mmCIF file of C-alpha atoms in Angstrom:
data_model
loop_
_atom_site.group_PDB
_atom_site.id
_atom_site.type_symbol
_atom_site.label_atom_id
_atom_site.label_comp_id
_atom_site.label_asym_id
_atom_site.label_seq_id
_atom_site.Cartn_x
_atom_site.Cartn_y
_atom_site.Cartn_z
ATOM 1 C CA UNK A 77 -56.193 120.194 82.234
ATOM 2 C CA UNK A 78 -57.631 119.057 78.920
ATOM 3 C CA UNK A 79 -58.265 121.040 75.573
ATOM 4 C CA UNK A 80 -62.173 120.141 75.007
ATOM 5 C CA UNK A 81 -61.966 121.408 71.311
ATOM 6 C CA UNK A 82 -60.146 118.296 70.117
ATOM 7 C CA UNK A 83 -60.988 114.408 70.144
ATOM 8 C CA UNK A 84 -58.466 112.297 71.763
ATOM 9 C CA UNK A 85 -58.567 109.945 68.811
ATOM 10 C CA UNK A 86 -57.214 112.820 66.367
ATOM 11 C CA UNK A 87 -53.542 112.371 65.569
ATOM 12 C CA UNK A 88 -51.211 115.051 66.077
ATOM 13 C CA UNK A 89 -50.004 116.708 62.688
ATOM 14 C CA UNK A 90 -46.218 116.867 63.118
ATOM 15 C CA UNK A 91 -44.096 117.454 66.175
ATOM 16 C CA UNK A 92 -45.154 120.794 67.748
ATOM 17 C CA UNK A 93 -42.612 123.454 67.887
ATOM 18 C CA UNK A 94 -43.267 127.232 69.174
ATOM 19 C CA UNK A 95 -40.432 129.454 67.900
ATOM 20 C CA UNK A 96 -40.483 132.695 70.127
ATOM 21 C CA UNK A 97 -38.167 135.323 68.385
ATOM 22 C CA UNK A 98 -36.115 135.978 71.558
ATOM 23 C CA UNK A 99 -34.951 139.600 70.602
ATOM 24 C CA UNK A 100 -38.451 140.607 70.493
ATOM 25 C CA UNK A 101 -38.371 140.559 74.490
ATOM 26 C CA UNK A 102 -41.916 141.287 74.796
ATOM 27 C CA UNK A 103 -42.805 137.803 73.321
ATOM 28 C CA UNK A 104 -41.048 135.818 76.013
ATOM 29 C CA UNK A 105 -43.683 136.130 78.886
ATOM 30 C CA UNK A 106 -46.692 135.146 76.702
ATOM 31 C CA UNK A 107 -44.665 132.501 75.062
ATOM 32 C CA UNK A 108 -43.971 131.019 78.242
ATOM 33 C CA UNK A 109 -47.577 131.149 79.350
ATOM 34 C CA UNK A 110 -48.452 129.557 75.867
ATOM 35 C CA UNK A 111 -46.039 126.912 76.509
ATOM 36 C CA UNK A 112 -47.255 126.141 80.043
ATOM 37 C CA UNK A 113 -50.817 125.663 78.950
ATOM 38 C CA UNK A 114 -49.585 123.330 75.843
ATOM 39 C CA UNK A 115 -47.775 121.204 78.250
ATOM 40 C CA UNK A 116 -50.765 121.146 80.860
ATOM 41 C CA UNK A 117 -53.125 120.262 77.793
ATOM 42 C CA UNK A 118 -50.889 117.124 77.075
ATOM 43 C CA UNK A 119 -49.723 115.970 80.397
ATOM 44 C CA UNK A 120 -45.900 117.077 79.808
ATOM 45 C CA UNK A 121 -45.893 119.669 82.650
ATOM 46 C CA UNK A 122 -42.629 118.652 84.044
ATOM 47 C CA UNK A 123 -40.991 116.747 81.220
ATOM 48 C CA UNK A 124 -40.432 119.008 78.127
ATOM 49 C CA UNK A 125 -40.640 122.365 76.528
ATOM 50 C CA UNK A 126 -42.190 123.185 73.111
ATOM 51 C CA UNK A 127 -40.290 126.583 72.860
ATOM 52 C CA UNK A 128 -37.435 126.409 70.177
ATOM 53 C CA UNK A 129 -34.376 128.651 71.418
ATOM 54 C CA UNK A 130 -33.739 131.224 68.447
ATOM 55 C CA UNK A 131 -31.321 134.333 68.682
ATOM 56 C CA UNK A 132 -31.209 137.329 66.186
ATOM 57 C CA UNK A 133 -27.684 139.238 66.982
ATOM 58 C CA UNK A 134 -27.010 142.194 65.207
ATOM 59 C CA UNK A 135 -23.600 143.406 64.182
ATOM 60 C CA UNK A 136 -22.142 146.775 64.746
ATOM 61 C CA UNK A 137 -23.512 148.314 61.492
ATOM 62 C CA UNK A 138 -27.247 147.231 62.356
ATOM 63 C CA UNK A 139 -27.015 144.142 60.133
ATOM 64 C CA UNK A 140 -28.407 141.160 61.614
ATOM 65 C CA UNK A 141 -29.160 137.373 61.127
ATOM 66 C CA UNK A 142 -30.771 134.518 62.759
ATOM 67 C CA UNK A 143 -29.444 131.206 64.452
ATOM 68 C CA UNK A 144 -31.873 128.564 65.437
ATOM 69 C CA UNK A 145 -30.277 126.221 68.163
ATOM 70 C CA UNK A 146 -32.267 123.248 67.587
ATOM 71 C CA UNK A 147 -33.724 121.304 64.603
ATOM 72 C CA UNK A 148 -37.153 121.933 63.326
ATOM 73 C CA UNK A 149 -37.269 119.568 60.609
ATOM 74 C CA UNK A 150 -40.697 117.842 60.112
ATOM 75 C CA UNK A 151 -42.070 120.270 62.917
ATOM 76 C CA UNK A 152 -45.402 122.037 62.968
ATOM 77 C CA UNK A 153 -43.881 125.561 63.668
ATOM 78 C CA UNK A 154 -45.584 128.495 65.189
ATOM 79 C CA UNK A 155 -43.822 131.758 65.173
ATOM 80 C CA UNK A 156 -44.959 134.303 67.875
ATOM 81 C CA UNK A 157 -43.989 137.613 66.560
ATOM 82 C CA UNK A 158 -45.024 141.096 68.087
ATOM 83 C CA UNK A 159 -43.547 143.575 65.712
ATOM 84 C CA UNK A 160 -44.602 146.496 67.784
ATOM 85 C CA UNK A 161 -42.174 145.755 70.855
ATOM 86 C CA UNK A 162 -40.498 149.268 70.958
ATOM 87 C CA UNK A 163 -38.781 148.019 74.376
ATOM 88 C CA UNK A 164 -36.085 145.905 72.452
ATOM 89 C CA UNK A 165 -32.898 147.985 71.482
ATOM 90 C CA UNK A 166 -29.828 147.359 69.652
ATOM 91 C CA UNK A 167 -26.566 149.361 69.063
ATOM 92 C CA UNK A 168 -25.737 150.664 65.587
ATOM 93 C CA UNK A 169 -22.518 152.409 65.340
ATOM 94 C CA UNK A 170 -22.239 152.883 69.029
ATOM 95 C CA UNK A 171 -25.641 154.277 69.404
ATOM 96 C CA UNK A 172 -28.833 152.804 71.131
ATOM 97 C CA UNK A 173 -31.611 152.237 68.773
ATOM 98 C CA UNK A 174 -35.162 151.141 69.320
ATOM 99 C CA UNK A 175 -36.378 148.216 67.191
ATOM 100 C CA UNK A 176 -39.114 149.518 64.870
ATOM 101 C CA UNK A 177 -41.649 147.241 63.384
ATOM 102 C CA UNK A 178 -39.575 147.134 60.060
ATOM 103 C CA UNK A 179 -36.855 145.859 62.247
ATOM 104 C CA UNK A 180 -39.103 143.066 63.956
ATOM 105 C CA UNK A 181 -40.226 142.426 60.307
ATOM 106 C CA UNK A 182 -36.987 141.538 59.053
ATOM 107 C CA UNK A 183 -36.156 139.277 61.946
ATOM 108 C CA UNK A 184 -39.378 137.340 61.410
ATOM 109 C CA UNK A 185 -38.196 136.713 57.653
ATOM 110 C CA UNK A 186 -34.556 135.787 59.130
ATOM 111 C CA UNK A 187 -36.324 133.209 61.211
ATOM 112 C CA UNK A 188 -38.426 131.579 58.387
ATOM 113 C CA UNK A 189 -35.267 131.652 56.322
ATOM 114 C CA UNK A 190 -32.978 130.014 59.021
ATOM 115 C CA UNK A 191 -35.403 127.218 58.926
ATOM 116 C CA UNK A 192 -34.446 126.611 55.219
ATOM 117 C CA UNK A 193 -37.799 125.008 54.199
ATOM 118 C CA UNK A 194 -37.334 121.841 56.705
ATOM 119 C CA UNK A 195 -40.353 122.359 58.729
ATOM 120 C CA UNK A 196 -43.414 120.510 57.793
ATOM 121 C CA UNK A 197 -45.710 123.440 58.285
ATOM 122 C CA UNK A 198 -45.117 127.329 59.451
ATOM 123 C CA UNK A 199 -47.744 129.591 60.806
ATOM 124 C CA UNK A 200 -47.112 133.186 61.967
ATOM 125 C CA UNK A 201 -49.024 134.303 65.092
ATOM 126 C CA UNK A 202 -48.954 138.118 64.604
ATOM 127 C CA UNK A 203 -51.257 139.612 67.180
ATOM 128 C CA UNK A 204 -51.137 143.300 65.635
ATOM 129 C CA UNK A 205 -50.654 142.922 61.853
ATOM 130 C CA UNK A 206 -47.612 144.524 60.655
ATOM 131 C CA UNK A 207 -48.707 147.785 58.499
ATOM 132 C CA UNK A 208 -52.235 146.854 59.330
ATOM 133 C CA UNK A 209 -53.317 150.358 59.194
ATOM 134 C CA UNK A 210 -51.784 150.591 55.588
ATOM 135 C CA UNK A 211 -54.498 148.339 54.346
ATOM 136 C CA UNK A 212 -55.641 149.999 51.107
ATOM 137 C CA UNK A 213 -54.268 152.356 48.503
ATOM 138 C CA UNK A 214 -55.511 156.147 48.264
ATOM 139 C CA UNK A 215 -53.513 157.578 45.313
ATOM 140 C CA UNK A 216 -50.165 157.272 44.668
ATOM 141 C CA UNK A 217 -48.918 155.068 47.898
ATOM 142 C CA UNK A 218 -47.799 151.898 48.846
ATOM 143 C CA UNK A 219 -50.051 148.899 49.813
ATOM 144 C CA UNK A 220 -47.731 147.626 52.696
ATOM 145 C CA UNK A 221 -49.960 145.217 54.463
ATOM 146 C CA UNK A 222 -50.884 143.212 51.325
ATOM 147 C CA UNK A 223 -47.184 142.967 50.324
ATOM 148 C CA UNK A 224 -46.046 141.613 53.686
ATOM 149 C CA UNK A 225 -48.843 138.902 53.473
ATOM 150 C CA UNK A 226 -47.881 137.990 49.941
ATOM 151 C CA UNK A 227 -44.107 138.063 50.843
ATOM 152 C CA UNK A 228 -44.588 135.745 53.902
ATOM 153 C CA UNK A 229 -46.769 133.095 51.833
ATOM 154 C CA UNK A 230 -43.906 133.077 49.092
ATOM 155 C CA UNK A 231 -41.477 132.205 51.674
ATOM 156 C CA UNK A 232 -43.252 129.230 52.742
ATOM 157 C CA UNK A 233 -45.745 130.303 55.461
ATOM 158 C CA UNK A 234 -48.832 128.563 55.519
ATOM 159 C CA UNK A 235 -51.132 130.075 57.725
ATOM 160 C CA UNK A 236 -51.174 133.861 59.581
ATOM 161 C CA UNK A 237 -53.063 134.280 62.740
ATOM 162 C CA UNK A 238 -53.734 137.836 63.775
ATOM 163 C CA UNK A 239 -56.048 139.756 66.320
ATOM 164 C CA UNK A 240 -58.669 142.425 65.602
ATOM 165 C CA UNK A 241 -57.400 143.281 62.097
ATOM 166 C CA UNK A 242 -57.843 147.007 61.425
ATOM 167 C CA UNK A 243 -59.542 145.704 57.840
ATOM 168 C CA UNK A 244 -59.890 141.858 57.691
ATOM 169 C CA UNK A 245 -60.523 142.224 53.959
ATOM 170 C CA UNK A 246 -56.838 142.442 53.673
ATOM 171 C CA UNK A 247 -56.757 138.724 53.724
ATOM 172 C CA UNK A 248 -57.893 139.206 49.896
ATOM 173 C CA UNK A 249 -54.178 139.658 49.211
ATOM 174 C CA UNK A 250 -53.610 135.792 49.990
ATOM 175 C CA UNK A 251 -56.826 134.095 48.930
ATOM 176 C CA UNK A 252 -54.942 130.689 48.553
ATOM 177 C CA UNK A 253 -53.367 130.921 51.880
ATOM 178 C CA UNK A 254 -54.670 130.682 55.554
ATOM 179 C CA UNK A 255 -55.779 133.934 57.278
ATOM 180 C CA UNK A 256 -57.342 133.970 60.620
ATOM 181 C CA UNK A 257 -58.574 137.275 62.265
ATOM 182 C CA UNK A 258 -59.432 136.312 65.584
ATOM 183 C CA UNK A 259 -61.297 138.443 68.402
ATOM 184 C CA UNK A 260 -61.060 139.161 71.988
ATOM 185 C CA UNK A 261 -64.644 139.536 72.690
ATOM 186 C CA UNK A 262 -65.159 136.821 75.256
ATOM 187 C CA UNK A 263 -62.137 137.595 77.057
ATOM 188 C CA UNK A 264 -62.849 141.215 77.318
ATOM 189 C CA UNK A 265 -66.388 140.560 78.546
ATOM 190 C CA UNK A 266 -64.930 138.221 81.051
ATOM 191 C CA UNK A 267 -62.447 140.827 82.373
ATOM 192 C CA UNK A 268 -65.110 143.316 82.567
ATOM 193 C CA UNK A 269 -67.223 141.164 84.830
ATOM 194 C CA UNK A 270 -64.342 140.351 86.973
ATOM 195 C CA UNK A 271 -63.030 144.099 87.507
ATOM 196 C CA UNK A 272 -66.439 145.488 87.701
ATOM 197 C CA UNK A 273 -68.609 143.323 89.373
ATOM 198 C CA UNK A 274 -71.824 145.513 89.759
ATOM 199 C CA UNK A 275 -71.814 145.903 85.839
ATOM 200 C CA UNK A 276 -75.388 144.960 84.293
ATOM 201 C CA UNK A 277 -75.260 143.626 80.804
ATOM 202 C CA UNK A 278 -79.021 144.546 80.289
ATOM 203 C CA UNK A 279 -80.014 147.221 77.378
ATOM 204 C CA UNK A 280 -81.424 149.243 79.968
ATOM 205 C CA UNK A 281 -78.253 150.125 81.610
ATOM 206 C CA UNK A 282 -75.609 149.560 79.130
ATOM 207 C CA UNK A 283 -74.868 150.734 75.621
ATOM 208 C CA UNK A 284 -72.064 149.771 73.219
ATOM 209 C CA UNK A 285 -70.404 152.690 71.206
ATOM 210 C CA UNK A 286 -68.190 152.823 68.282
ATOM 211 C CA UNK A 287 -65.661 155.583 68.148
ATOM 212 C CA UNK A 288 -65.822 155.852 64.239
ATOM 213 C CA UNK A 289 -67.736 154.445 61.574
ATOM 214 C CA UNK A 290 -64.757 152.031 60.696
ATOM 215 C CA UNK A 291 -65.142 150.209 63.966
ATOM 216 C CA UNK A 292 -68.812 149.320 63.653
ATOM 217 C CA UNK A 293 -68.546 145.727 62.558
ATOM 218 C CA UNK A 294 -66.804 144.795 65.717
ATOM 219 C CA UNK A 295 -69.332 146.828 67.855
ATOM 220 C CA UNK A 296 -72.311 145.198 66.213
ATOM 221 C CA UNK A 297 -71.148 141.861 67.103
ATOM 222 C CA UNK A 298 -70.891 142.924 70.811
ATOM 223 C CA UNK A 299 -74.237 144.521 70.527
ATOM 224 C CA UNK A 300 -75.797 141.454 69.370
ATOM 225 C CA UNK A 301 -74.279 138.611 71.506
ATOM 226 C CA UNK A 302 -74.946 140.997 74.219
ATOM 227 C CA UNK A 303 -78.326 142.309 73.291
ATOM 228 C CA UNK A 304 -77.337 145.869 73.813
ATOM 229 C CA UNK A 305 -78.245 149.184 72.164
ATOM 230 C CA UNK A 306 -75.603 150.490 69.674
ATOM 231 C CA UNK A 307 -74.386 153.876 69.090
ATOM 232 C CA UNK A 308 -71.626 155.343 66.841
ATOM 233 C CA UNK A 309 -69.550 158.498 66.616
ATOM 234 C CA UNK A 310 -68.232 159.726 63.136
ATOM 235 C CA UNK A 311 -65.188 161.606 62.727
ATOM 236 C CA UNK A 312 -65.766 165.341 61.146
ATOM 237 C CA UNK A 313 -62.394 165.849 59.340
ATOM 238 C CA UNK A 314 -60.812 168.822 57.549
ATOM 239 C CA UNK A 315 -59.674 167.570 54.151
ATOM 240 C CA UNK A 316 -57.987 170.677 53.043
ATOM 241 C CA UNK A 317 -55.092 169.992 55.464
ATOM 242 C CA UNK A 318 -52.837 167.022 56.026
ATOM 243 C CA UNK A 319 -50.850 166.577 59.473
ATOM 244 C CA UNK A 320 -48.798 163.696 59.950
ATOM 245 C CA UNK A 321 -50.012 161.946 56.945
ATOM 246 C CA UNK A 322 -53.813 162.242 57.780
ATOM 247 C CA UNK A 323 -56.426 164.887 57.894
ATOM 248 C CA UNK A 324 -57.023 166.193 61.373
ATOM 249 C CA UNK A 325 -60.233 165.531 63.185
ATOM 250 C CA UNK A 326 -62.440 168.633 63.939
ATOM 251 C CA UNK A 327 -65.140 167.145 65.988
ATOM 252 C CA UNK A 328 -66.611 163.717 66.819
ATOM 253 C CA UNK A 329 -70.427 163.624 66.130
ATOM 254 C CA UNK A 330 -72.650 161.201 68.026
ATOM 255 C CA UNK A 331 -75.289 158.891 66.365
ATOM 256 C CA UNK A 332 -77.425 156.808 68.536
ATOM 257 C CA UNK A 333 -79.794 156.322 71.608
ATOM 258 C CA UNK A 334 -79.790 158.385 74.850
ATOM 259 C CA UNK A 335 -76.643 157.797 76.975
ATOM 260 C CA UNK A 336 -78.052 159.661 80.214
ATOM 261 C CA UNK A 337 -77.624 157.515 83.303
ATOM 262 C CA UNK A 338 -76.045 154.292 81.164
ATOM 263 C CA UNK A 339 -72.752 152.577 81.581
ATOM 264 C CA UNK A 340 -70.941 152.862 78.329
ATOM 265 C CA UNK A 341 -68.798 150.182 76.398
ATOM 266 C CA UNK A 342 -66.528 151.896 73.685
ATOM 267 C CA UNK A 343 -65.002 149.478 71.534
ATOM 268 C CA UNK A 344 -61.920 149.927 69.246
ATOM 269 C CA UNK A 345 -59.145 147.980 67.810
ATOM 270 C CA UNK A 346 -56.354 150.047 69.165
ATOM 271 C CA UNK A 347 -55.373 153.031 71.652
ATOM 272 C CA UNK A 348 -52.700 155.051 69.666
ATOM 273 C CA UNK A 349 -52.337 158.357 70.955
ATOM 274 C CA UNK A 350 -55.406 158.259 72.859
ATOM 275 C CA UNK A 351 -56.856 161.546 71.876
ATOM 276 C CA UNK A 352 -59.822 160.293 69.940
ATOM 277 C CA UNK A 353 -61.218 157.823 72.696
ATOM 278 C CA UNK A 354 -60.779 160.595 75.293
ATOM 279 C CA UNK A 355 -62.565 162.969 73.007
ATOM 280 C CA UNK A 356 -65.409 160.584 72.689
ATOM 281 C CA UNK A 357 -65.720 159.820 76.254
ATOM 282 C CA UNK A 358 -65.763 163.437 77.217
ATOM 283 C CA UNK A 359 -68.541 163.816 74.683
ATOM 284 C CA UNK A 360 -70.558 160.970 76.391
ATOM 285 C CA UNK A 361 -69.937 162.190 79.636
ATOM 286 C CA UNK A 362 -71.549 165.709 78.803
ATOM 287 C CA UNK A 363 -74.490 163.714 77.564
ATOM 288 C CA UNK A 364 -74.795 162.239 81.126
ATOM 289 C CA UNK A 365 -73.141 158.686 80.651
ATOM 290 C CA UNK A 366 -72.582 156.991 84.039
ATOM 291 C CA UNK A 367 -69.482 155.010 83.553
ATOM 292 C CA UNK A 368 -67.086 154.733 80.568
ATOM 293 C CA UNK A 369 -65.208 151.523 79.879
ATOM 294 C CA UNK A 370 -62.742 151.090 76.924
ATOM 295 C CA UNK A 371 -62.194 148.139 75.238
ATOM 296 C CA UNK A 372 -59.056 148.096 72.797
ATOM 297 C CA UNK A 373 -57.233 144.846 71.723
ATOM 298 C CA UNK A 374 -53.941 146.938 71.294
ATOM 299 C CA UNK A 375 -52.778 149.518 73.817
ATOM 300 C CA UNK A 376 -50.108 151.448 72.155
ATOM 301 C CA UNK A 377 -50.348 154.644 73.993
ATOM 302 C CA UNK A 378 -47.842 156.440 71.816
ATOM 303 C CA UNK A 379 -48.089 159.824 73.726
ATOM 304 C CA UNK A 380 -47.636 158.301 77.163
ATOM 305 C CA UNK A 381 -50.211 157.873 79.973
ATOM 306 C CA UNK A 382 -50.479 161.223 81.125
ATOM 307 C CA UNK A 383 -53.727 161.931 79.340
ATOM 308 C CA UNK A 384 -55.418 158.968 80.566
ATOM 309 C CA UNK A 385 -54.289 159.669 84.124
ATOM 310 C CA UNK A 386 -55.915 163.074 83.814
ATOM 311 C CA UNK A 387 -59.163 161.600 82.311
ATOM 312 C CA UNK A 388 -59.558 158.965 84.892
ATOM 313 C CA UNK A 389 -58.882 161.781 87.695
ATOM 314 C CA UNK A 390 -61.501 163.532 86.193
ATOM 315 C CA UNK A 391 -64.179 160.755 85.882
ATOM 316 C CA UNK A 392 -64.161 160.884 82.247
ATOM 317 C CA UNK A 393 -62.788 157.291 81.806
ATOM 318 C CA UNK A 394 -63.436 154.494 84.529
ATOM 319 C CA UNK A 395 -61.636 151.468 83.202
ATOM 320 C CA UNK A 396 -59.629 150.541 80.124
ATOM 321 C CA UNK A 397 -59.072 147.134 78.862
ATOM 322 C CA UNK A 398 -56.255 146.084 76.635
ATOM 323 C CA UNK A 399 -54.541 142.736 75.751
ATOM 324 C CA UNK A 400 -51.264 141.360 76.517
ATOM 325 C CA UNK A 401 -50.981 140.383 72.893
ATOM 326 C CA UNK A 402 -48.250 143.179 72.418
ATOM 327 C CA UNK A 403 -45.630 144.930 74.562
ATOM 328 C CA UNK A 404 -47.202 147.378 77.115
ATOM 329 C CA UNK A 405 -45.904 150.397 78.820
ATOM 330 C CA UNK A 406 -44.475 148.738 82.100
ATOM 331 C CA UNK A 407 -45.832 151.890 83.794
ATOM 332 C CA UNK A 408 -49.447 150.472 83.067
ATOM 333 C CA UNK A 409 -49.454 148.027 85.669
ATOM 334 C CA UNK A 410 -49.152 150.722 88.358
ATOM 335 C CA UNK A 411 -52.499 152.587 87.187
ATOM 336 C CA UNK A 412 -55.737 151.821 88.659
ATOM 337 C CA UNK A 413 -57.753 152.771 85.636
ATOM 338 C CA UNK A 414 -55.908 149.784 83.547
ATOM 339 C CA UNK A 415 -56.893 146.302 83.493
ATOM 340 C CA UNK A 416 -54.816 143.712 81.358
ATOM 341 C CA UNK A 417 -56.732 141.107 79.448
ATOM 342 C CA UNK A 418 -54.613 137.536 79.346
ATOM 343 C CA UNK A 419 -54.792 135.945 75.862
ATOM 344 C CA UNK A 420 -52.268 133.254 76.218
ATOM 345 C CA UNK A 421 -54.632 130.249 77.081
ATOM 346 C CA UNK A 422 -56.892 131.433 74.014
ATOM 347 C CA UNK A 423 -53.701 131.414 71.692
ATOM 348 C CA UNK A 424 -52.603 127.900 73.221
ATOM 349 C CA UNK A 425 -56.038 126.465 72.373
ATOM 350 C CA UNK A 426 -55.837 127.853 68.817
ATOM 351 C CA UNK A 427 -52.193 126.283 68.310
ATOM 352 C CA UNK A 428 -53.304 123.010 70.077
ATOM 353 C CA UNK A 429 -56.148 122.730 67.885
ATOM 354 C CA UNK A 430 -54.778 123.744 64.593
ATOM 355 C CA UNK A 431 -51.887 121.229 65.488
ATOM 356 C CA UNK A 432 -54.390 118.467 65.652
ATOM 357 C CA UNK A 433 -55.789 119.636 62.189
ATOM 358 C CA UNK A 434 -59.229 120.232 63.991
ATOM 359 C CA UNK A 435 -61.472 123.168 63.010
ATOM 360 C CA UNK A 436 -61.168 126.204 65.402
ATOM 361 C CA UNK A 437 -64.772 127.567 64.287
ATOM 362 C CA UNK A 438 -66.166 127.394 67.919
ATOM 363 C CA UNK A 439 -63.152 129.008 69.161
ATOM 364 C CA UNK A 440 -63.433 132.060 66.576
ATOM 365 C CA UNK A 441 -67.047 132.421 67.312
ATOM 366 C CA UNK A 442 -67.729 132.002 71.242
ATOM 367 C CA UNK A 443 -71.279 132.860 71.384
ATOM 368 C CA UNK A 444 -72.070 130.153 73.554
ATOM 369 C CA UNK A 445 -69.527 130.900 76.187
ATOM 370 C CA UNK A 446 -70.681 134.543 75.986
ATOM 371 C CA UNK A 447 -74.361 133.712 76.715
ATOM 372 C CA UNK A 448 -73.175 131.336 79.506
ATOM 373 C CA UNK A 449 -71.165 134.429 81.143
ATOM 374 C CA UNK A 450 -73.991 136.825 80.874
ATOM 375 C CA UNK A 451 -76.523 134.138 82.179
ATOM 376 C CA UNK A 452 -74.266 133.851 85.237
ATOM 377 C CA UNK A 453 -74.209 137.535 85.607
ATOM 378 C CA UNK A 454 -77.818 137.789 85.631
ATOM 379 C CA UNK A 455 -78.409 134.951 88.106
ATOM 380 C CA UNK A 456 -76.000 136.394 90.577
#
């Protein structure tokens, strides 16, 4: 196996070392796959690993520290960090606690601090951006995502790689540092073609829908590269009331072409409770939509899977596609309506290419690969 995005004559920049924060148990699986791909790219399948062993133990009071078991001096370090892994627990005064995003973020900073500035270059791969939904300030409130990025850069992080940022303009907080917002567009389309062999990516048969106005940019990309029509819902909110920190949604109103008899692809960055996407899907079904497929980079499913079980049983939602970039509810694997999109090879290509100091522009914009995939589907 080879990485076609780099030249054989390009020198490697520093010794490659991936650090997985071991206490974040959801990272171990994807890190092992990334390591396997990297060793295959470089012909080291049986001889060495790029994973550096790290532990983040905690004391009985809940305090913690980081211990790196191997040297990283002069290494090009890539830290794989899932701050939304609620499956990790620790004991505090004898009580079992689930790790929050704040706990994981503190462990990330401990790893960077434990390296003591000895690494040649540090890149943080944080698939779902910590505090990414707190990306702008409305009134007297904190701007957490910007503070996080500035803090990491101040600690010596040279580049941050995230996926499908809630608002990519948050990169303006660190204008002199690297910030790559990566999309899973090609992987999502490929997973759909494999899971639904009879799908037709033709504008007569399929339409792309954004569940809200904030997600229009990512849907416009899908619409452009697939040459499909585009529709949008806007959320009518009650601004006189605040529930759980936000104004409740009164209704979803549709703007766009007729969906009657068409397959619909709903594209969003995340599924949190799932209420919005199910409401949108239900609205589309009432308008005569044929099948409904949901693309979401991150499947949080904060309120459980029961509402999606019901939606699938009622024929409202056919398939939901989310990536393996963050921790997933183990029960998802048993659901027929769920399809997991593996991103480990893509991350391996990004790391391998960056480690050679080559451009990742073609990796970030896979238009040619998408067009070839659609062409094969049409010929089939």
